[in-house]
Amino acid sequence: MKLSEIKHCFQGVTPAGIATCDADGTPNMALLSQVYYLDEKHVALSCQFFNKTRRNVDQNPYASVRLWDPVNLQPYLMQLRFLRAETSGPVFDDMSSRIDAIARVTGMAGIFKLLSADVYEVLSLSVLEGALQPAPATPLPWAVDPRQAGREELRGLQMLSDRLCRARTLEALYAELLASMASLFGAEHALLLLHEETCGKLIAIDSRGYDRVGAGAEVKVGEGLIGTVAHSRKPLRLSGMAAMRRYTHAVRESALKSGLALAAEIPLPGLADAQAQLALPLVAHDQLIGVLALESRDPLAFEDWHEAYLALLANQAALAIAMLSEREEDDEAEPTAPEPAPLPARRRVFTWFTGDESVFVDGEYLIRNVPARILWKLLREHATGRREFSNRELRMDENLGLPPVKDNLESRLILLRKRLQERCPDVRLVSVKRGRFVLERDSEIELIEKP
Amino acid sequence: MGQVDIAEFLKRGLCVLVATRDASLSPLCVTASACALAGPGRAVVYLPAYEGAPALANLRANAAIAVLVEEPTTHRGIQLKGRSLAIREATPTELAHVAEFVARTKAELAEIGFAPTVLERMNFTPCTAVEFSVEHVFEQTPGPGAGRAIEARP
């Protein structure tokens, strides 16, 4: 049988067992967290601790690895021969970034890290006949004709491509992208973050499938799965998260007993019980635009080919975002209707904190940095009787601190709208024409400045 | 685990993996149905018929054995190393103990999300008993402490 036929066993959902033998003939049995498929004749095993397994294969290169099908627990046996330990290069980098991401989402950074990618030749692969009683007639998920599945996905890709090309505004583009993840690709939980180059962070702009949109949430480049993807600009997929959490938790307990200091365990973003995550970098014109992060409760939701075709659509989305972000065609102002009176007995207190440039509404944090400065300008001018504003005038206002090129103004306004929707729906920024919007409010607005 | 109570640990829901090797020092990993203590410094592991034959051939030739017992929900594990002393059919009493051990293993696997229909299909019997001397015990929970020799509590 071919190694590629059991690629789904390489996703870390069930750990593998490895038997080795030292030069004196004493066998050793250990668990492995990750087995990586390299090609039909080679696998790489993660070496995270210089342990007995590694010492044994340095003396005697043969190893015997037991893998299990993550769905039906069919066991497989691989007989291997150790070839080399790689500490740099593409295989090491790929394995290392996955392990770093696992470590970061489980609070194991610095402890759970790759020492080497140990490359083995696969001498034989066998299926353990008789381990399971005969299967019921239900086909396994991957027993679908892959050509047929591929066609369906290609159709999905084409539909998404059409939708992205038709989006006239960034807000529509973001909404189409996220909605399509669920309707076309079955990814119910999706989060879109944009790169904020000035502060080395990714800012969540919109999401689908979560309790709250989470607009404005920040992730540092290089931190966690999303930050790692932003840093490496390569897609990253984590499967079998529950199994990984159990495994890293065991390592954590063991590390604590060894007296090693650990950072507090950081909870996973999004679904607390995510079983699989896939993060895709959005890159256009060699610039990082953002990251699209998908989560699922199905441990095998994302496979190799998902990574490939979703990466393709991420590229297309990135180009579309870049193009729409650069467009600057504000319509001319026209007289706007007089503002309706606020609803009786409604009052919202906005507070501007000069020190950290943030805006609070009714004592709760709303937004900070550039979008906060924009909001404060709008609210102050609204207090003098203005109602309609243009993107162009915001770009001209040096006090807002927008970068001279690639200012992401439209995305910042979308973020501001989403935050207002979540925290203060009484105040809204409503687009009226291209590049123009009005500030609507249902309540009286009080403005306070504090140091 | 500075000191470990093996008998207590073996009462948990556990998976058992066995390493043997042939004359050319080529190792072989097989699963076992169950593991139990069999007197002072002695344990017994039960190899299912579907894959036991090559491991039994190795043990008859050179007796070297390593047995990893680990708890799937926590990955806590210990490794017992020694030499096989006797290879024989499991007795009816032993088979009853194997059935209890397997029931605990399946309960543990169910806890990490495997469906009853999946677990029902797993074969653990018939099996062959391999008695072996426990000469060394090692901490086997993954991490920096894995492989550390530990003292078995009498």
XYZ file of C-alpha atoms in Angstrom:
605
model
C 0.000 0.000 0.000
C 1.097 3.586 -0.599
C 2.064 5.908 2.210
C -0.078 8.689 0.738
C -3.152 6.465 1.258
C -2.819 6.901 5.015
C -1.930 10.607 5.079
C -4.904 11.256 7.338
C -3.069 9.231 10.023
C -0.284 11.837 10.021
C -2.333 14.673 11.477
C -1.552 14.109 15.111
C -5.114 13.222 16.119
C -3.885 9.987 17.656
C -0.275 9.903 18.778
C 2.027 7.310 17.279
C 4.178 4.748 19.085
C 7.843 4.211 18.222
C 10.003 1.207 19.071
C 13.788 1.475 18.803
C 16.677 -0.646 19.988
C 20.088 0.308 21.368
C 23.387 -1.220 20.307
C 23.207 -3.708 23.185
C 19.884 -5.068 21.948
C 17.611 -3.480 24.565
C 14.360 -2.312 22.952
C 12.647 0.952 23.903
C 9.048 2.041 23.457
C 7.932 5.706 23.347
C 5.146 7.994 22.129
C 5.514 10.454 19.276
C 3.460 13.612 18.920
C 3.929 14.231 15.234
C 4.734 12.119 12.186
C 5.108 14.134 8.978
C 4.608 12.755 5.507
C 7.433 13.910 3.241
C 6.991 11.659 0.196
C 6.133 8.039 -0.599
C 9.436 6.823 0.839
C 10.138 9.258 3.649
C 8.636 10.578 6.856
C 9.973 13.033 9.408
C 9.521 12.594 13.143
C 9.656 15.563 15.472
C 12.521 15.490 17.947
C 11.509 17.814 20.788
C 13.650 16.354 23.542
C 16.979 14.589 23.082
C 15.574 11.385 24.461
C 16.216 7.662 24.500
C 14.581 7.196 21.087
C 17.007 9.602 19.484
C 20.012 8.156 21.330
C 18.991 4.684 20.149
C 18.666 5.604 16.471
C 22.067 7.278 16.627
C 23.429 3.829 17.616
C 21.089 1.657 15.538
C 19.071 3.428 12.813
C 16.073 1.094 12.683
C 12.700 2.019 14.145
C 9.202 0.582 14.140
C 6.289 3.033 14.211
C 2.667 2.266 14.980
C 0.038 4.643 13.572
C -3.716 4.596 13.977
C -6.426 5.803 11.678
C -7.901 8.770 13.570
C -11.479 7.798 12.726
C -11.719 4.001 12.849
C -8.518 3.166 14.801
C -7.206 0.792 12.125
C -3.545 0.253 13.050
C -0.654 0.493 10.576
C 2.961 -0.486 11.012
C 5.905 1.327 9.444
C 9.424 -0.042 9.581
C 11.863 2.848 9.274
C 15.541 3.614 8.940
C 16.910 6.846 10.390
C 18.706 8.923 7.745
C 19.504 12.309 9.244
C 18.471 14.979 11.710
C 17.742 18.310 10.023
C 18.066 21.480 12.071
C 17.415 23.912 9.208
C 15.836 23.911 5.765
C 12.253 23.721 4.533
C 11.256 20.500 6.353
C 12.618 21.781 9.652
C 11.025 25.218 9.138
C 7.635 23.733 8.335
C 7.642 21.338 11.293
C 9.053 23.989 13.574
C 6.400 26.573 12.718
C 3.657 24.002 13.392
C 5.177 23.015 16.713
C 5.730 26.678 17.664
C 2.078 27.397 16.932
C 0.960 24.401 19.026
C 3.285 25.536 21.798
C 1.968 29.089 21.721
C -1.694 28.149 21.784
C -1.065 25.797 24.695
C 1.236 28.068 26.726
C 4.258 25.863 26.048
C 6.425 28.350 24.141
C 10.086 27.632 24.754
C 9.438 24.170 26.198
C 7.595 22.469 23.375
C 9.986 23.285 20.552
C 11.569 21.412 17.710
C 15.201 20.400 18.187
C 15.411 18.580 14.886
C 13.309 17.131 12.092
C 14.436 13.525 12.025
C 14.114 12.143 8.516
C 13.524 8.416 8.115
C 13.335 6.156 5.084
C 10.154 4.060 5.057
C 11.318 0.453 4.561
C 7.842 -1.043 4.703
C 4.260 -0.113 5.466
C 1.644 -2.675 6.423
C -1.940 -2.657 7.527
C -2.612 -4.839 10.590
C -5.232 -7.224 9.256
C -7.480 -8.667 11.914
C -7.116 -5.741 14.326
C -10.704 -4.704 13.651
C -13.877 -6.629 13.077
C -15.405 -6.191 9.596
C -16.481 -2.638 8.872
C -20.082 -1.569 8.467
C -21.042 -0.573 4.942
C -20.696 3.201 5.586
C -17.850 4.632 3.523
C -15.132 6.635 5.245
C -15.087 10.392 4.577
C -12.047 10.166 2.300
C -13.493 7.241 0.323
C -15.194 9.864 -1.889
C -13.825 9.953 -5.416
C -11.218 12.723 -5.051
C -11.728 13.883 -8.650
C -15.410 14.453 -7.953
C -14.663 16.221 -4.652
C -12.078 18.328 -6.460
C -14.661 19.406 -9.009
C -17.054 20.569 -6.305
C -14.326 22.569 -4.624
C -13.278 24.098 -7.925
C -16.866 25.195 -8.484
C -16.870 26.740 -4.996
C -13.657 28.536 -5.776
C -15.096 29.907 -8.987
C -18.225 31.161 -7.176
C -16.153 32.875 -4.520
C -13.909 34.379 -7.158
C -17.000 35.824 -8.889
C -18.332 37.261 -5.633
C -14.996 38.870 -4.769
C -14.700 40.404 -8.214
C -18.195 41.891 -7.906
C -17.717 43.435 -4.465
C -17.751 47.227 -4.794
C -16.682 48.066 -1.264
C -14.243 46.558 1.197
C -17.050 45.957 3.652
C -18.957 43.908 1.050
C -15.762 42.076 0.135
C -15.043 41.091 3.755
C -18.647 39.988 4.241
C -18.616 37.885 1.034
C -15.311 36.284 1.899
C -16.436 35.218 5.382
C -19.946 34.180 4.344
C -18.507 32.081 1.508
C -16.256 30.187 3.894
C -19.378 28.707 5.468
C -21.661 28.421 2.442
C -19.138 27.161 -0.092
C -16.495 25.403 1.978
C -18.322 24.371 5.145
C -15.976 26.364 7.389
C -18.505 27.729 9.879
C -16.059 29.667 12.041
C -13.949 32.225 10.245
C -12.048 35.302 11.383
C -10.470 37.956 9.178
C -7.613 40.064 10.513
C -5.808 42.907 8.775
C -2.137 43.688 9.130
C -1.354 46.965 10.881
C 2.204 47.483 9.785
C 2.876 50.460 12.031
C 2.438 48.459 15.241
C 3.362 44.957 14.040
C -0.084 43.631 14.866
C -3.056 42.032 13.198
C -6.416 43.592 13.964
C -9.615 41.545 13.684
C -11.960 43.255 11.253
C -14.847 40.809 10.917
C -15.838 37.237 11.694
C -18.549 34.628 11.193
C -19.737 31.843 13.450
C -18.681 33.234 16.833
C -20.654 34.662 19.748
C -19.304 38.099 18.950
C -17.625 39.678 15.936
C -14.523 40.520 17.950
C -13.628 43.484 15.718
C -10.591 45.281 17.092
C -9.085 42.217 18.777
C -5.324 42.265 18.317
C -2.750 39.568 17.662
C 0.965 40.308 17.604
C 2.844 39.179 14.496
C 4.682 36.006 15.487
C 2.256 35.121 18.271
C 0.048 32.014 18.181
C -1.196 30.317 15.046
C -2.368 33.558 13.405
C 0.749 35.520 14.299
C 2.983 32.672 13.147
C 1.228 32.615 9.777
C 1.569 36.397 9.487
C 5.279 36.112 10.255
C 6.054 33.207 7.913
C 3.461 34.170 5.272
C 2.792 30.456 4.847
C -0.495 28.658 5.541
C -0.532 26.615 8.718
C -2.943 23.872 9.673
C -3.376 22.306 13.077
C -5.478 19.180 13.341
C -6.466 17.053 16.282
C -6.242 20.004 18.673
C -7.740 18.018 21.553
C -5.078 15.351 21.150
C -2.394 18.027 20.959
C -3.720 19.771 24.044
C -3.619 16.468 25.927
C -0.106 15.777 24.687
C 1.247 19.241 25.457
C -0.507 19.185 28.818
C 1.389 15.966 29.651
C 4.641 17.633 28.584
C 3.700 20.665 30.653
C 3.143 18.579 33.783
C 6.398 16.777 33.154
C 8.233 20.086 32.597
C 6.826 21.535 35.823
C 8.116 18.498 37.724
C 11.508 19.092 36.158
C 11.468 22.590 37.661
C 11.135 24.528 34.403
C 9.350 27.890 34.478
C 6.282 28.243 32.257
C 4.180 31.164 31.090
C 0.492 31.137 32.012
C -1.532 28.930 29.686
C -3.110 31.149 27.050
C -6.607 30.108 25.981
C -7.171 29.455 22.307
C -8.783 32.300 20.394
C -12.251 31.686 19.043
C -13.772 28.294 19.702
C -12.706 27.008 23.091
C -13.147 23.468 21.806
C -11.675 23.885 18.318
C -10.362 20.592 17.019
C -8.785 21.900 13.838
C -7.490 25.287 12.770
C -6.257 26.597 9.464
C -4.754 30.048 9.050
C -3.989 31.500 5.633
C -1.826 34.535 4.948
C -3.293 37.196 2.661
C -0.404 38.546 0.631
C -0.564 40.930 -2.322
C 2.270 42.748 -4.093
C 4.640 41.063 -1.621
C 2.913 42.860 1.272
C 1.138 41.100 4.105
C -2.494 42.273 3.940
C -3.842 40.085 6.736
C -4.701 36.571 7.848
C -7.831 34.495 7.335
C -8.266 32.034 10.219
C -10.693 29.102 10.104
C -11.686 26.785 12.916
C -13.724 23.626 13.192
C -14.917 21.217 15.829
C -14.177 18.385 13.388
C -10.576 17.256 14.022
C -10.152 16.365 10.347
C -11.968 19.365 8.868
C -8.925 20.658 7.035
C -6.732 18.384 4.967
C -3.804 18.959 2.603
C -5.971 19.822 -0.360
C -8.062 22.311 1.684
C -4.840 24.074 2.480
C -3.967 24.194 -1.228
C -7.246 25.484 -2.612
C -8.003 27.806 0.288
C -4.526 29.279 -0.171
C -5.501 29.950 -3.764
C -8.616 31.858 -2.742
C -6.674 33.687 -0.017
C -4.372 34.993 -2.740
C -7.356 36.199 -4.706
C -8.953 37.804 -1.655
C -5.668 39.544 -0.839
C -5.439 41.030 -4.318
C -9.056 42.183 -4.180
C -8.531 43.819 -0.760
C -5.358 45.516 -1.970
C -7.080 46.866 -5.081
C -10.183 48.121 -3.286
C -8.030 49.682 -0.549
C -6.144 51.729 -3.120
C -9.219 53.094 -4.867
C -9.941 56.708 -4.105
C -12.992 57.974 -5.915
C -15.033 59.963 -3.446
C -18.333 61.285 -4.745
C -19.086 64.974 -4.374
C -21.077 66.187 -1.397
C -24.760 66.928 -1.813
C -27.080 68.559 0.695
C -28.085 66.011 3.302
C -31.391 65.768 5.064
C -31.563 67.479 8.462
C -30.672 65.229 11.356
C -33.612 63.709 13.219
C -33.851 64.485 16.914
C -32.393 61.950 19.318
C -34.730 59.510 21.041
C -35.963 60.902 24.343
C -34.082 60.076 27.519
C -31.174 58.369 25.692
C -27.697 59.577 26.480
C -24.269 58.191 25.625
C -21.087 59.469 27.240
C -17.939 59.247 25.103
C -14.625 59.778 26.892
C -11.361 60.498 25.095
C -8.252 59.488 27.028
C -5.426 61.609 25.672
C -2.709 59.494 27.299
C -3.349 56.228 25.509
C -5.453 57.692 22.698
C -8.488 55.566 23.397
C -12.226 56.182 23.442
C -14.526 54.712 26.085
C -18.306 54.769 25.833
C -20.308 54.834 29.082
C -17.153 53.796 30.914
C -16.387 50.785 28.687
C -13.493 50.489 26.299
C -14.504 51.107 22.693
C -11.463 51.638 20.492
C -7.977 53.106 20.382
C -5.266 54.488 18.097
C -6.157 55.764 14.607
C -9.830 54.658 14.572
C -10.229 56.311 18.009
C -8.778 59.574 16.706
C -11.131 59.405 13.716
C -14.139 58.803 15.959
C -13.201 61.633 18.276
C -12.848 64.044 15.348
C -16.242 62.966 13.973
C -17.967 63.309 17.350
C -16.470 66.744 18.018
C -17.455 68.054 14.599
C -20.881 66.481 14.961
C -21.271 68.499 18.172
C -20.805 71.676 16.092
C -23.636 70.675 13.771
C -21.864 68.700 11.024
C -23.306 65.402 9.930
C -21.733 64.282 6.671
C -18.038 63.490 6.250
C -15.767 62.363 3.438
C -12.872 59.913 3.366
C -10.853 62.550 1.572
C -11.060 65.062 4.414
C -9.974 62.377 6.879
C -6.964 61.614 4.698
C -6.079 65.320 4.625
C -6.254 65.671 8.428
C -2.681 65.318 9.659
C -3.837 65.071 13.276
C -5.298 61.618 12.599
C -1.841 60.179 11.946
C -2.784 58.105 8.893
C 0.229 56.799 6.984
C 0.781 58.797 3.763
C 0.562 55.651 1.584
C -1.541 52.539 2.172
C -3.531 54.216 4.887
C -6.168 51.425 5.142
C -8.662 54.181 5.903
C -11.659 52.265 4.651
C -10.759 49.208 6.744
C -10.279 51.428 9.809
C -13.752 52.869 9.253
C -15.176 49.341 8.912
C -13.508 48.411 12.195
C -14.946 51.523 13.819
C -18.441 50.693 12.488
C -18.230 47.125 13.800
C -17.079 48.300 17.219
C -19.926 50.811 17.388
C -22.401 48.112 16.325
C -21.189 45.902 19.147
C -20.708 48.470 21.902
C -22.879 51.427 21.032
C -25.496 50.765 18.342
C -27.044 54.196 19.087
C -24.252 55.810 17.113
C -23.646 54.707 13.517
C -21.465 55.634 10.558
C -23.634 55.095 7.505
C -22.207 55.197 3.971
C -24.237 57.472 1.755
C -22.082 57.572 -1.349
C -18.681 56.367 -2.387
C -16.197 57.853 0.048
C -18.875 59.685 2.035
C -20.773 58.804 5.173
C -23.020 60.378 7.770
C -22.901 60.066 11.534
C -26.321 58.965 12.782
C -27.304 58.855 16.419
C -30.403 57.846 18.370
C -29.193 59.345 21.647
C -27.829 62.558 23.048
C -24.037 62.492 22.963
C -21.866 63.888 25.718
C -18.132 64.286 25.122
C -15.523 64.285 27.905
C -11.742 64.562 27.577
C -9.431 63.093 30.172
C -5.652 62.921 30.400
C 6.900 10.086 39.334
C 9.855 9.645 41.699
C 8.348 6.430 42.908
C 5.463 4.694 41.242
C 2.869 2.252 42.432
C 2.658 0.090 39.327
C -0.242 -2.001 40.618
C -2.309 1.172 41.219
C -1.371 2.626 37.844
C -2.393 -0.591 36.053
C -5.930 -0.201 37.427
C -6.461 2.821 35.173
C -7.737 2.824 31.570
C -4.537 2.230 29.614
C -3.138 1.504 26.175
C -0.262 -0.965 26.024
C 2.526 -0.965 23.441
C 5.292 -3.560 23.302
C 8.750 -3.305 21.734
C 10.792 -6.363 20.822
C 13.666 -6.823 18.389
C 15.079 -9.499 16.110
C 18.624 -10.907 15.767
C 19.652 -8.003 13.507
C 18.458 -5.508 16.199
C 15.529 -4.440 14.056
C 12.810 -3.337 16.512
C 9.128 -4.167 16.247
C 6.229 -2.248 17.809
C 3.034 -4.165 18.581
C 0.002 -3.383 20.678
C -0.985 -5.534 23.624
C -4.462 -6.144 24.991
C -3.543 -5.799 28.656
C -0.752 -5.749 31.208
C -0.746 -6.947 34.824
C 1.696 -7.693 37.651
C 2.477 -11.398 38.133
C 4.369 -11.479 41.398
C 7.462 -9.672 42.739
C 9.542 -8.222 39.888
C 7.341 -9.960 37.377
C 4.618 -8.812 35.001
C 2.560 -10.295 32.214
C 1.485 -8.769 28.937
C -1.156 -10.204 26.587
C -0.445 -10.074 22.854
C -3.457 -10.367 20.535
C -3.291 -13.152 17.962
C -3.658 -10.853 14.947
C -0.203 -9.378 15.387
C 1.520 -11.300 18.165
C 3.389 -13.878 16.033
C 6.458 -11.861 14.944
C 6.842 -10.389 18.444
C 6.598 -13.851 20.003
C 9.247 -15.114 17.553
C 11.541 -12.261 18.664
C 10.921 -13.039 22.330
C 11.596 -16.749 21.858
C 14.874 -15.863 20.156
C 16.253 -13.214 22.530
C 13.707 -12.426 25.308
C 14.328 -8.634 25.288
C 11.074 -6.734 25.922
C 9.927 -3.189 26.680
C 6.304 -2.476 27.605
C 4.804 1.016 27.594
C 1.539 1.495 29.454
C -0.039 4.912 29.001
C -3.270 6.640 29.840
C -4.675 8.181 26.607
C -6.486 11.102 28.262
C -3.390 12.354 30.100
C -0.510 10.575 28.312
C 0.829 9.632 31.735
C 2.908 6.569 31.149
C 5.520 4.178 32.459
C 7.775 1.755 30.676
C 8.742 -1.640 32.029
C 11.853 -3.298 30.649
C 13.074 -6.835 31.179
C 13.239 -10.292 29.680
C 10.471 -12.672 28.798
C 10.304 -15.665 31.129
C 7.399 -17.665 29.758
C 5.132 -17.590 26.707
C 1.853 -19.461 27.092
C -1.863 -19.386 26.385
C -3.840 -17.035 28.646
C -5.901 -18.894 31.264
C -9.679 -18.338 31.555
C -9.083 -16.298 34.758
C -6.527 -14.176 32.921
C -8.897 -13.698 29.991
C -11.505 -12.349 32.422
C -8.889 -9.864 33.694
C -8.006 -8.964 30.113
C -11.695 -8.255 29.429
C -11.842 -5.924 32.448
C -8.623 -4.179 31.373
C -9.973 -3.768 27.813
C -13.258 -2.340 29.125
C -11.285 0.328 31.022
C -9.183 1.042 27.905
C -12.311 1.481 25.806
C -13.907 3.767 28.412
C -10.769 5.893 28.274
C -10.807 5.999 24.459
C -14.507 6.891 24.548
C -13.612 9.824 26.794
C -11.319 11.253 24.112
C -14.072 11.054 21.537
C -14.055 7.630 19.887
C -17.572 6.400 19.145
C -18.862 3.119 20.663
C -19.262 1.724 17.120
C -15.532 2.282 16.540
C -14.491 0.794 19.884
C -16.736 -2.264 19.465
C -14.810 -3.253 16.356
C -11.424 -3.461 18.114
C -10.135 -7.010 18.601
C -8.206 -7.800 21.777
C -8.660 -11.563 21.973
C -7.629 -14.310 21.534
C -4.272 -13.470 23.057
C -1.078 -15.044 24.278
C 0.390 -14.345 27.717
C 4.029 -13.287 27.943
C 5.461 -13.277 31.454
C 8.527 -11.113 31.846
C 10.920 -9.914 34.505
C 10.612 -6.219 35.402
C 14.247 -5.151 35.613
C 13.833 -1.422 35.015
C 10.950 1.028 35.253
C 11.039 4.375 33.450
C 8.933 7.512 33.519
C 7.356 7.694 30.070
C 5.058 10.727 30.229
C 6.174 12.813 27.198
C 8.424 15.727 28.044
C 11.842 16.480 29.450
C 11.478 13.789 32.141
C 10.612 10.958 29.732
C 13.042 8.064 30.012
C 14.068 8.827 33.592
C 14.515 5.671 35.685
C 12.006 5.464 38.531
C 11.686 3.279 41.534
C 8.771 0.865 41.636
C 6.946 0.980 44.947
C 6.792 -2.545 46.390
